Amino acid sequence: MTSYLIILTLIAAGWLFARARLLPEATPDVLNRVVITLCLPALIVIHVPTLEPAWSLLPLILIPWLLLATTVLVILPLARVMALSREATAALLVLIPLGNTSFLGFPLIEALLGQEFIRLAVVYDQFGSFLIVCTHVLFVVGWYGEGANPDFRSMGRRIASFPPFLALLFALVLGNHWFPAWLMQIIERFADMLLPLVTLAIGMSLRLRLVRRDRWPLVIGLLGKLAVLPGLAMIMALLFGAEPDVAMVAVLESAMPPMITAAALLTSAGLALRLAPAMVAWGVLCSALTVPFWFWLAGQVFS
């Protein structure tokens, strides 16, 4: 609950700053750019080199990608049937499959399961969530955010120049064991900045009262993220015959509320300026009830 309270407090602080007009209107965009350029790469460089390959970890890699594929297959035809706007469609394609698997997921995994389970959460987060951000999210943002649909060459250039993706390649190839202590301390300070900067940016962009056309996308997004996907993750873990600790982490990570960073990428591209922050805020509130439920249910199934 401490993690939830911190996030909610920072979102509320950002909302109050915006209401009081204490900071320039461009502040959320600036904060988002700092996060993408410095904070996310720092977090990747810290955690990725700690991973040790093992076949038992494969479900943690496959499940987030299968949940992404399921989301795309359901949302695209549903958006046509319901005549959803391009912005709403983009928000659902991004925020349903992606949750707060790092700075909310890590402390919750530690609190609910124990510190030794964080290494498993890192696998789900880095090879699932982060790679999806570096590929799928960039494609959706480019496809729905630009006037003309980008070609694959331009999307490839955008992915290749995305700072978190470059950090992932760097961490996989070179690691961080050769860093001097002072450099690691600087990188850790940048990583520590991620949570307050992103939540303040979301809070400053937050509009709790949505226009009517965004209400159904909000309901669909929250139901998909907090109810449907964790259930699918549990079924997949059973089908894969995942070890109990791996299955528990997969279910809990899939149950995290919509990813704040993904919402920041949407809003920085001018997409879903009201819907994306609302999905994050309401998702955090609702997940205070849904995450404990999935923890209990997964414990019953995999114990």
Short mmCIF file of C-alpha atoms in Angstrom, two decimals, residues 49 108 130 134 139 143 150 190 249 256 286 289-290:
data_model
loop_
_atom_site.label_atom_id
_atom_site.label_comp_id
_atom_site.label_asym_id
_atom_site.label_seq_id
_atom_site.Cartn_x
_atom_site.Cartn_y
_atom_site.Cartn_z
CA PRO A 49 23.03 -7.29 -16.37
CA LEU A 108 4.80 -5.00 -4.81
CA PHE A 130 10.51 -2.75 -22.07
CA CYS A 134 10.69 -0.09 -27.68
CA PHE A 139 4.96 1.75 -33.90
CA TRP A 143 1.11 5.06 -36.89
CA PRO A 150 5.11 5.88 -41.47
CA PHE A 190 18.85 8.96 -12.43
CA VAL A 249 5.28 -13.34 -10.79
CA MET A 256 -0.31 -4.16 -12.66
CA CYS A 286 -8.75 0.20 -8.94
CA LEU A 289 -8.39 -3.97 -4.98
CA THR A 290 -7.65 -6.13 -8.03
#
